[in-house]
XYZ file of C-alpha atoms in Angstrom:
629
model
C 72.593 5.724 223.839
C 72.947 5.819 219.477
C 71.376 8.398 218.026
C 68.179 7.757 216.719
C 67.808 6.772 212.287
C 66.717 9.928 210.788
C 62.845 8.591 208.801
C 63.492 8.514 205.390
C 61.937 11.167 203.219
C 59.763 9.050 200.820
C 57.822 11.471 199.075
C 61.137 14.206 198.594
C 62.998 11.285 196.900
C 59.986 9.766 194.773
C 59.811 13.733 193.520
C 63.672 13.592 192.522
C 63.465 10.010 191.011
C 60.741 11.261 188.342
C 63.286 14.905 187.936
C 65.720 12.579 186.777
C 63.116 10.099 184.351
C 61.835 13.611 182.578
C 65.250 14.942 182.175
C 66.499 11.229 180.965
C 63.073 10.962 179.322
C 64.041 14.279 177.142
C 66.521 13.593 176.296
C 66.323 10.375 174.671
C 63.593 12.327 173.183
C 66.042 15.130 171.803
C 68.831 12.143 170.827
C 65.401 10.304 168.868
C 64.403 14.004 166.952
C 68.525 14.321 166.366
C 68.673 10.896 165.013
C 65.737 11.564 162.661
C 66.572 13.746 161.190
C 69.989 13.389 160.497
C 67.765 10.384 158.728
C 65.742 12.740 157.134
C 68.994 14.546 155.752
C 70.987 11.832 154.808
C 68.099 9.660 153.140
C 66.310 12.616 151.953
C 67.206 15.794 151.663
C 70.969 13.973 150.427
C 69.962 10.903 148.754
C 70.895 11.522 145.385
C 74.136 12.976 146.119
C 74.898 9.961 148.718
C 74.042 7.755 145.915
C 76.508 9.206 143.330
C 79.113 8.732 145.178
C 78.022 4.804 146.477
C 77.498 4.427 142.295
C 80.895 5.759 141.825
C 82.367 3.488 145.016
C 81.049 1.081 142.164
C 81.007 2.615 138.846
C 84.461 4.205 137.466
C 84.854 6.199 134.591
C 87.804 5.367 132.690
C 89.548 6.597 129.594
C 91.040 5.493 126.111
C 93.068 7.304 124.792
C 92.718 7.798 121.036
C 95.179 6.267 118.850
C 97.639 8.747 117.643
C 97.736 9.967 113.717
C 99.827 8.532 111.382
C 102.495 10.490 109.629
C 104.288 9.038 105.757
C 106.315 10.826 102.832
C 104.614 11.402 99.722
C 105.092 8.343 98.760
C 103.477 6.404 101.496
C 106.299 5.453 103.571
C 105.494 5.514 106.762
C 107.261 8.358 109.301
C 105.821 8.141 112.330
C 103.419 5.550 113.685
C 102.289 3.586 117.186
C 103.957 0.957 118.581
C 102.851 -1.795 121.264
C 104.333 -1.318 124.523
C 103.793 -3.016 128.013
C 103.720 0.113 130.005
C 103.815 0.516 134.278
C 100.784 2.471 135.542
C 100.159 3.746 139.076
C 96.532 4.714 139.981
C 96.958 7.138 143.545
C 93.217 7.159 144.398
C 93.528 2.552 144.801
C 97.370 2.896 146.044
C 96.757 4.350 149.197
C 99.970 5.531 150.704
C 101.773 5.761 146.474
C 104.375 7.042 147.903
C 105.611 3.535 149.736
C 104.255 2.133 146.700
C 106.695 4.598 144.561
C 109.724 2.818 147.317
C 108.564 -0.463 147.071
C 108.556 0.027 143.311
C 112.446 1.085 143.039
C 113.498 -1.185 145.443
C 112.085 -4.132 143.118
C 113.373 -3.289 140.027
C 116.711 -1.337 141.006
C 115.236 1.687 139.508
C 118.098 4.745 139.308
C 117.463 7.867 141.686
C 116.551 9.813 138.505
C 113.587 7.774 138.042
C 111.929 8.464 141.660
C 112.185 12.090 140.585
C 109.840 11.926 137.495
C 107.444 9.526 138.800
C 106.611 11.843 141.857
C 107.204 14.569 139.114
C 104.064 12.730 136.812
C 102.524 11.547 139.520
C 101.871 15.240 141.003
C 100.058 16.246 137.934
C 98.211 13.801 136.777
C 94.280 15.631 136.890
C 92.515 13.378 138.527
C 94.023 11.202 141.158
C 91.603 7.961 139.884
C 93.488 7.980 136.297
C 96.289 6.168 136.028
C 99.830 7.761 135.196
C 102.680 6.387 133.172
C 105.462 5.286 134.890
C 107.284 3.129 132.896
C 107.356 2.607 128.881
C 108.176 -0.755 127.086
C 109.013 -3.093 129.939
C 111.199 -6.324 129.712
C 109.810 -9.489 130.629
C 112.430 -10.162 134.032
C 110.737 -6.660 134.663
C 106.721 -8.391 134.071
C 107.749 -10.941 136.137
C 108.707 -9.116 139.337
C 106.224 -7.018 139.116
C 103.637 -10.254 139.042
C 105.452 -12.238 141.640
C 104.679 -8.998 143.478
C 101.374 -7.422 143.487
C 100.387 -7.396 146.342
C 103.250 -4.717 147.518
C 102.160 -2.771 144.816
C 98.707 -1.345 145.432
C 96.916 0.456 142.377
C 100.187 -0.592 139.808
C 98.916 -2.415 137.098
C 100.742 -3.567 133.479
C 98.844 -2.700 130.750
C 99.201 -2.493 126.907
C 99.845 0.751 125.330
C 100.532 2.475 121.948
C 104.174 4.157 122.274
C 104.637 6.541 119.652
C 108.141 5.624 117.001
C 110.290 7.122 114.265
C 111.283 3.995 112.581
C 113.424 6.485 110.384
C 114.899 7.039 113.340
C 117.381 10.774 112.966
C 116.526 11.542 109.419
C 112.920 13.483 109.649
C 113.406 15.320 113.437
C 113.489 18.656 112.507
C 110.730 18.197 110.326
C 108.611 15.950 111.807
C 109.629 16.895 115.124
C 108.615 14.987 118.038
C 106.066 14.084 121.450
C 106.846 13.697 124.729
C 105.315 13.761 128.165
C 103.005 16.388 129.194
C 104.703 18.903 131.514
C 102.852 21.000 134.206
C 102.485 24.650 132.220
C 100.802 22.004 129.353
C 98.704 20.194 131.273
C 97.335 23.081 132.665
C 96.348 24.505 128.735
C 95.013 21.283 127.060
C 91.691 20.539 127.319
C 90.606 18.684 130.461
C 88.178 15.903 129.014
C 89.776 15.617 125.701
C 93.458 14.764 127.027
C 92.030 12.568 129.990
C 94.170 9.142 129.767
C 96.726 10.584 127.133
C 100.769 11.418 129.303
C 102.214 12.830 125.233
C 101.730 15.662 123.250
C 103.364 17.398 120.338
C 106.551 18.769 120.606
C 108.475 20.603 118.351
C 108.049 20.132 114.402
C 104.435 18.818 112.766
C 103.552 16.947 115.930
C 103.041 20.299 117.824
C 101.252 22.568 114.577
C 98.688 19.673 113.861
C 98.693 18.440 117.310
C 94.457 18.914 117.751
C 93.981 16.683 114.364
C 96.878 14.097 114.913
C 95.299 13.892 119.202
C 92.102 12.213 118.502
C 89.397 12.241 121.419
C 89.586 10.425 123.806
C 86.957 7.367 124.183
C 85.374 5.908 127.201
C 84.605 2.954 130.050
C 82.011 2.715 132.320
C 83.235 -0.395 134.404
C 81.730 -2.475 137.569
C 84.927 -2.808 140.775
C 84.549 -3.783 144.243
C 86.364 -2.759 147.068
C 89.910 -3.322 145.728
C 88.982 -1.467 142.555
C 90.006 -4.933 140.237
C 87.119 -4.736 137.612
C 84.267 -6.804 137.687
C 82.706 -6.203 134.370
C 82.202 -3.406 131.697
C 78.827 -1.180 132.152
C 79.289 0.715 128.791
C 82.098 1.608 126.105
C 82.684 4.367 123.944
C 85.077 4.042 121.332
C 87.965 7.642 121.240
C 88.537 8.483 117.888
C 91.885 7.788 116.310
C 93.889 11.140 115.027
C 94.151 11.678 111.684
C 96.769 11.055 109.816
C 99.288 13.287 107.735
C 100.502 13.089 104.263
C 104.147 15.306 103.921
C 105.297 16.746 100.892
C 108.674 15.085 101.648
C 110.393 12.605 99.779
C 112.388 10.217 101.638
C 114.771 9.501 98.439
C 115.203 12.635 98.213
C 116.325 13.327 101.782
C 118.758 10.484 101.671
C 120.678 12.112 98.593
C 120.127 15.865 100.409
C 121.606 14.140 103.533
C 124.206 12.149 102.074
C 125.231 15.421 99.584
C 125.934 17.371 102.723
C 127.715 15.233 104.490
C 129.456 15.550 108.123
C 129.079 19.436 107.661
C 127.139 21.457 110.027
C 124.316 22.974 108.061
C 121.227 22.639 106.288
C 119.115 21.969 102.920
C 115.484 22.914 101.244
C 114.163 21.641 98.744
C 110.282 23.205 97.342
C 108.356 22.603 94.059
C 107.500 26.497 93.473
C 104.461 26.005 91.314
C 102.904 24.011 94.954
C 104.647 25.637 97.736
C 105.219 21.667 98.668
C 108.784 21.349 100.806
C 110.203 18.551 99.061
C 113.360 18.133 101.526
C 114.050 19.255 104.309
C 117.569 18.708 105.732
C 119.132 20.337 108.948
C 122.580 19.258 110.297
C 123.894 17.233 112.986
C 120.479 15.997 113.756
C 119.142 13.443 116.872
C 117.219 10.524 117.631
C 113.522 11.398 118.118
C 112.873 8.433 119.812
C 115.117 9.224 122.799
C 111.981 12.276 123.880
C 108.270 9.899 123.286
C 109.114 8.217 126.884
C 110.846 10.869 128.697
C 114.383 11.481 128.508
C 117.208 10.666 130.902
C 119.299 13.574 132.230
C 122.699 12.470 131.039
C 121.814 11.929 127.135
C 119.724 15.431 126.942
C 122.340 17.649 129.156
C 124.705 15.836 125.762
C 122.383 17.324 122.922
C 122.278 19.972 124.715
C 125.435 21.887 125.547
C 127.145 20.081 122.105
C 128.658 22.807 120.450
C 127.487 21.874 117.360
C 124.130 21.934 118.136
C 122.089 18.954 117.265
C 118.013 20.152 118.965
C 118.939 23.367 116.749
C 116.636 23.736 113.505
C 118.774 25.457 110.872
C 116.430 25.386 108.465
C 113.754 28.036 110.419
C 115.818 29.030 113.281
C 118.822 29.714 112.034
C 120.074 33.147 111.503
C 122.527 34.459 109.045
C 123.811 36.897 106.172
C 122.432 36.030 102.748
C 125.193 37.275 101.064
C 125.664 37.382 97.130
C 122.343 35.210 97.697
C 119.897 37.591 97.066
C 121.967 39.718 94.420
C 119.085 38.565 91.930
C 116.227 40.062 94.163
C 118.441 43.465 93.979
C 118.638 43.286 90.727
C 114.660 42.871 90.018
C 114.682 45.898 92.599
C 116.820 48.135 90.170
C 115.085 47.484 86.828
C 111.524 47.746 88.404
C 112.288 50.650 90.298
C 114.274 51.773 86.914
C 117.608 52.748 88.805
C 119.016 50.521 86.514
C 118.396 48.084 83.312
C 119.278 45.560 81.149
C 122.706 47.508 79.428
C 123.412 50.129 82.520
C 127.292 49.357 83.306
C 129.341 50.356 86.338
C 133.521 50.362 86.101
C 134.519 47.911 88.872
C 137.948 49.436 89.562
C 138.168 46.934 93.170
C 136.193 48.734 95.406
C 132.961 50.777 95.604
C 133.323 53.949 97.143
C 130.556 56.695 98.481
C 131.048 60.194 97.581
C 132.982 62.029 99.825
C 134.009 59.369 101.730
C 137.251 57.119 101.357
C 136.681 53.813 102.619
C 136.693 51.118 100.360
C 134.318 48.080 99.899
C 136.361 46.110 98.376
C 134.653 43.500 95.659
C 135.181 39.683 96.218
C 137.560 40.188 92.817
C 140.216 42.995 94.261
C 141.681 43.059 91.203
C 138.402 43.788 89.253
C 135.579 42.831 86.550
C 136.099 46.476 84.469
C 132.659 47.208 82.651
C 129.631 45.110 83.996
C 125.869 44.829 82.805
C 123.399 43.578 85.011
C 123.990 40.399 83.085
C 127.742 40.486 83.875
C 127.263 41.388 87.479
C 124.991 38.561 88.798
C 127.655 36.080 86.535
C 130.104 37.124 87.981
C 129.073 37.893 91.518
C 130.086 41.480 91.458
C 129.891 43.619 94.571
C 131.045 47.135 93.078
C 127.781 46.312 90.850
C 125.298 46.018 93.135
C 127.258 47.802 95.694
C 126.413 50.872 93.507
C 122.888 49.504 93.187
C 121.890 49.375 96.682
C 123.165 52.936 97.217
C 120.818 54.059 94.459
C 118.154 52.048 95.416
C 118.571 53.734 99.356
C 117.566 51.746 102.451
C 114.058 52.532 101.722
C 113.315 51.163 98.154
C 115.374 48.234 99.514
C 113.527 47.379 102.810
C 110.319 47.377 100.641
C 111.426 44.768 97.832
C 113.329 42.727 99.909
C 110.110 42.396 102.233
C 107.966 41.552 99.391
C 109.624 38.232 98.835
C 109.478 37.028 102.104
C 112.433 38.164 103.581
C 112.709 39.414 107.110
C 109.355 37.709 108.102
C 107.938 34.163 108.732
C 107.313 33.101 105.173
C 105.849 28.845 106.164
C 102.710 27.540 105.824
C 102.784 25.328 109.458
C 105.965 25.447 110.141
C 105.300 26.875 113.721
C 108.875 27.230 114.746
C 110.280 29.648 112.091
C 111.799 32.837 112.921
C 111.119 36.094 111.354
C 114.895 37.107 111.079
C 115.417 40.068 110.073
C 114.445 43.382 107.186
C 116.572 46.236 108.623
C 115.052 49.678 108.160
C 115.268 53.396 109.345
C 112.187 52.600 112.186
C 113.882 49.518 113.132
C 117.212 50.751 113.346
C 115.756 54.421 115.153
C 113.619 51.904 117.549
C 117.011 49.184 118.729
C 119.371 51.250 118.852
C 118.076 55.260 118.611
C 120.928 55.474 115.849
C 120.060 57.243 112.607
C 120.684 54.841 109.423
C 124.114 55.268 107.745
C 124.686 55.389 103.742
C 127.167 52.879 103.854
C 124.317 49.979 106.021
C 122.340 50.406 102.852
C 125.613 49.407 100.859
C 126.034 46.269 102.287
C 122.900 45.358 102.404
C 122.920 44.951 98.865
C 125.860 42.205 99.229
C 123.606 40.453 101.867
C 125.873 41.684 104.534
C 125.168 44.300 107.633
C 122.165 44.384 109.960
C 119.695 41.666 107.451
C 119.712 37.856 108.749
C 117.334 35.777 107.101
C 116.217 31.572 107.942
C 117.451 28.519 104.661
C 113.670 28.925 104.697
C 113.186 32.454 103.220
C 116.054 32.140 100.785
C 113.999 29.104 99.674
C 111.610 30.959 99.240
C 112.960 34.270 97.942
C 114.290 32.257 94.890
C 110.831 29.946 94.041
C 108.833 33.716 93.644
C 112.174 34.771 91.326
C 111.593 30.865 89.685
C 107.738 31.320 89.641
C 108.080 34.961 88.190
C 106.448 36.869 90.968
C 103.733 34.423 92.530
C 103.315 34.044 96.271
C 103.133 30.228 97.866
C 103.758 29.517 101.116
C 106.406 26.868 101.570
C 104.555 23.482 103.398
C 105.276 20.305 104.771
C 101.488 18.435 104.502
C 99.834 17.327 102.154
C 97.252 16.607 102.926
C 95.544 16.009 106.403
C 93.166 13.212 106.781
C 91.811 13.774 103.051
C 92.026 17.524 103.246
C 94.667 19.902 101.898
C 95.824 23.199 104.209
C 94.562 26.321 102.875
C 96.280 29.191 103.195
C 94.080 31.646 104.967
C 96.273 34.608 104.607
C 97.600 34.661 100.812
C 100.826 37.224 100.562
C 100.809 39.099 97.279
C 101.813 38.135 94.710
C 105.052 40.587 93.032
C 103.887 42.126 89.907
C 106.685 44.387 88.174
C 105.993 47.131 85.998
C 107.274 44.683 83.369
C 107.469 41.467 83.362
C 110.265 40.666 80.706
C 112.410 41.519 83.682
C 111.732 38.245 85.601
C 113.460 36.323 82.527
C 116.238 38.751 83.010
C 117.037 38.035 86.085
C 116.827 34.206 85.342
C 118.656 34.355 82.370
C 121.630 36.510 84.562
C 121.363 33.217 86.650
C 121.819 30.281 84.135
C 124.863 32.329 83.158
C 126.279 32.100 86.762
C 125.823 28.163 86.508
C 126.930 27.525 82.644
C 129.476 30.950 80.867
C 132.642 29.944 81.260
C 133.634 33.016 82.968
C 130.333 31.340 85.701
C 130.844 32.147 89.044
C 130.000 28.585 90.101
C 130.675 26.722 86.415
C 132.113 23.590 87.909
C 129.140 23.023 89.849
C 127.373 22.079 86.580
C 129.209 20.260 84.175
C 127.970 17.642 82.776
C 124.637 18.968 83.679
C 121.417 17.183 81.293
C 119.281 20.815 82.020
C 120.051 23.941 82.287
C 120.154 25.721 85.625
C 119.088 29.212 87.565
C 121.942 29.459 91.248
C 123.495 31.793 93.152
C 125.866 31.116 95.484
C 127.197 32.992 98.331
C 129.623 33.716 100.590
C 128.718 35.654 103.931
C 130.830 36.423 107.381
C 130.802 35.919 110.019
C 133.458 37.457 111.866
C 134.507 41.373 109.579
C 137.984 41.935 108.227
C 139.676 45.245 108.839
C 140.077 47.449 105.922
C 142.831 46.748 103.821
C 142.869 42.589 105.119
C 142.512 40.361 102.997
C 140.555 36.993 104.661
C 143.343 34.655 105.232
C 141.605 30.752 106.135
C 145.149 30.003 107.930
C 145.097 32.814 110.501
C 141.222 31.885 111.106
C 139.318 29.987 113.977
C 137.477 26.690 112.015
C 134.105 28.026 113.583
C 134.780 31.994 112.515
C 135.559 31.421 108.520
C 133.132 32.486 106.211
C 129.962 30.635 105.531
C 128.830 28.916 102.209
C 125.524 29.524 100.914
C 123.691 28.329 97.409
C 120.454 28.883 96.079
C 119.266 27.167 92.309
C 116.679 25.798 90.699
C 116.051 23.520 87.496
C 115.468 23.540 84.800
C 116.424 27.014 84.149
C 112.982 27.941 82.229
C 110.187 25.853 83.410
C 110.805 25.305 86.663
C 110.261 21.987 88.709
C 112.364 22.388 91.710
C 114.269 25.104 94.344
C 116.677 24.836 96.551
C 118.579 26.524 98.916
C 121.813 25.132 100.637
C 123.959 26.965 103.192
C 126.809 25.313 105.350
C 128.137 27.009 108.385
C 132.292 28.018 107.901
C 131.845 26.600 104.380
C 134.068 30.031 103.452
C 133.074 29.466 99.228
C 129.397 29.579 97.813
C 129.990 28.140 93.942
C 132.919 25.768 95.363
C 131.307 24.220 98.467
C 127.754 24.422 98.404
C 127.397 24.517 94.896
C 127.885 20.992 94.027
C 125.957 20.321 97.249
C 122.641 21.394 95.140
C 124.214 19.782 91.558
C 123.691 16.825 93.602
C 120.005 17.256 94.875
C 119.196 18.833 91.265
C 120.166 15.462 89.693
C 118.661 12.890 92.718
C 114.652 15.195 91.893
C 115.147 15.475 87.923
C 117.798 12.423 86.866
C 115.787 8.878 87.151
C 117.976 5.649 87.983
C 120.206 5.466 84.474
C 121.786 8.775 85.396
C 118.938 10.324 82.234
C 117.046 13.387 82.488
C 112.980 12.085 83.671
C 111.201 12.492 80.009
C 108.363 14.739 82.351
C 111.114 17.455 82.618
C 112.781 17.037 79.234
C 112.224 20.387 77.099
C 109.520 20.030 74.388
C 109.953 20.329 71.086
C 108.435 22.344 69.231
C 105.639 21.535 66.623
C 107.500 21.839 62.987
C 105.402 24.220 60.999
C 104.395 22.210 58.087
C 105.785 24.058 53.810
C 103.324 26.222 52.191
């Protein structure tokens, strides 16, 4: 007989169902409260934040890069301008997987592997993912067509017209103007992130770097409405950028070309100054290079060729080249001797062909080994007599030598707007004690008298020291910019003028320098033959390697790059100088014979007209006739 079926407890089931209903109701109520709270948080508390994000999904602020200021020479010739170019940009925010997009780009345009390295580096350095980054410059028509056909494979890629820096005269002014290049990671961290939004390049050297803030200008903006694909639908607001200031340099294209022609293919430098204003009229460093190579990014191969060249075309010899000045500083040493009272115009020294310190056997040789006999100051400058200046330096001593040479700007930066300039070295007791941990020796003072030893100067410093001789001690810093915008640069830290006890001593040294060029026994008389104006000059020949005591310099036994450097400084017209020139030729051997003619060519190019006649403004003024009584 089957078991009876148990009766259901309806009351118990009812209670169970009610509990479940209550639990579900509570669960639903809690979820509803959570949803309401979340909606309140999003719609009320976070309204401003999310409305901004929503607006940003629709509205983008795009930077408008300012046009870089132009650079002109003193005649209005354009030395640096901006050339229109079609460039390729990529915006990471719109590209999605930007590495895949780069892969597609490399394949479509068949670009070299080194470009991929540069692309990755530039994109990682970008300050904002929504800013376009320029990857390729100056696209060809074929490249533009390929990109247009394959646009669907390249999200975030755009072809945009932009201005690219251009140097029409190429290598002629590479070391003075400098060049712009792509902003690197270090520079990116230092720049104003607002003012440099959208800017891909910055001044790297020369005037481009020194006046970067003035040349760059100020960024503009566009607020644009975009769709979901990032396409611009309309412009909501436009703020024009402020173009950079134009700069007019004191350089003269005609004199620059004349200086380059005079220097030829030799390694060296030329600096020409106006002594009254400090304006740099010409500035040549050879060999040079084409700055256009650096504007949009130079290839590894091209850069390696410039960097590793034995002739160092990237090296600015005018500002960074450190050389022994040789006899070119003898006029400054003469001023030191006259002003300190150690010698006067009639002081004579007997030259047997050498100088010896008291109680020492070592002979400091004159370049003329047979000697010049009795020489006074004029003859010593005219003949570049080493023995006279050995004696004078010994009498002055290192302390006075250092003080006077420093007043002439030797061993310190002298320019107003050339940031690359090296300070050089004017040694002293304190310097040697600090760097060599040795005492100063008398023989070291002796050789300083002829510009040898520890002393190192730049060609620009030599030009400035000579300018002070021409300008009778009035200090005007050399500068390249005549006007920035419409404003002339101001020297905020002027150097004190050199004031002599007897101002006529300037004329005394000037006369000696004229004898170098125009006296029949002058050391550089050949360079002044046929000149229509008076030249004051001084040659210099500086050793590159030391020669043992008793030996003579033999060019045939000396490697070409170990031969003496040839230097020459001069100014003209001697009575009222309008131009100062400093020339340095590496391993040129003879200052008077090799560098002297270069100075003469440059002086002629500035002072003579097209017919070879002295320009009227440089002709000596006729004295008015005194009427007879």
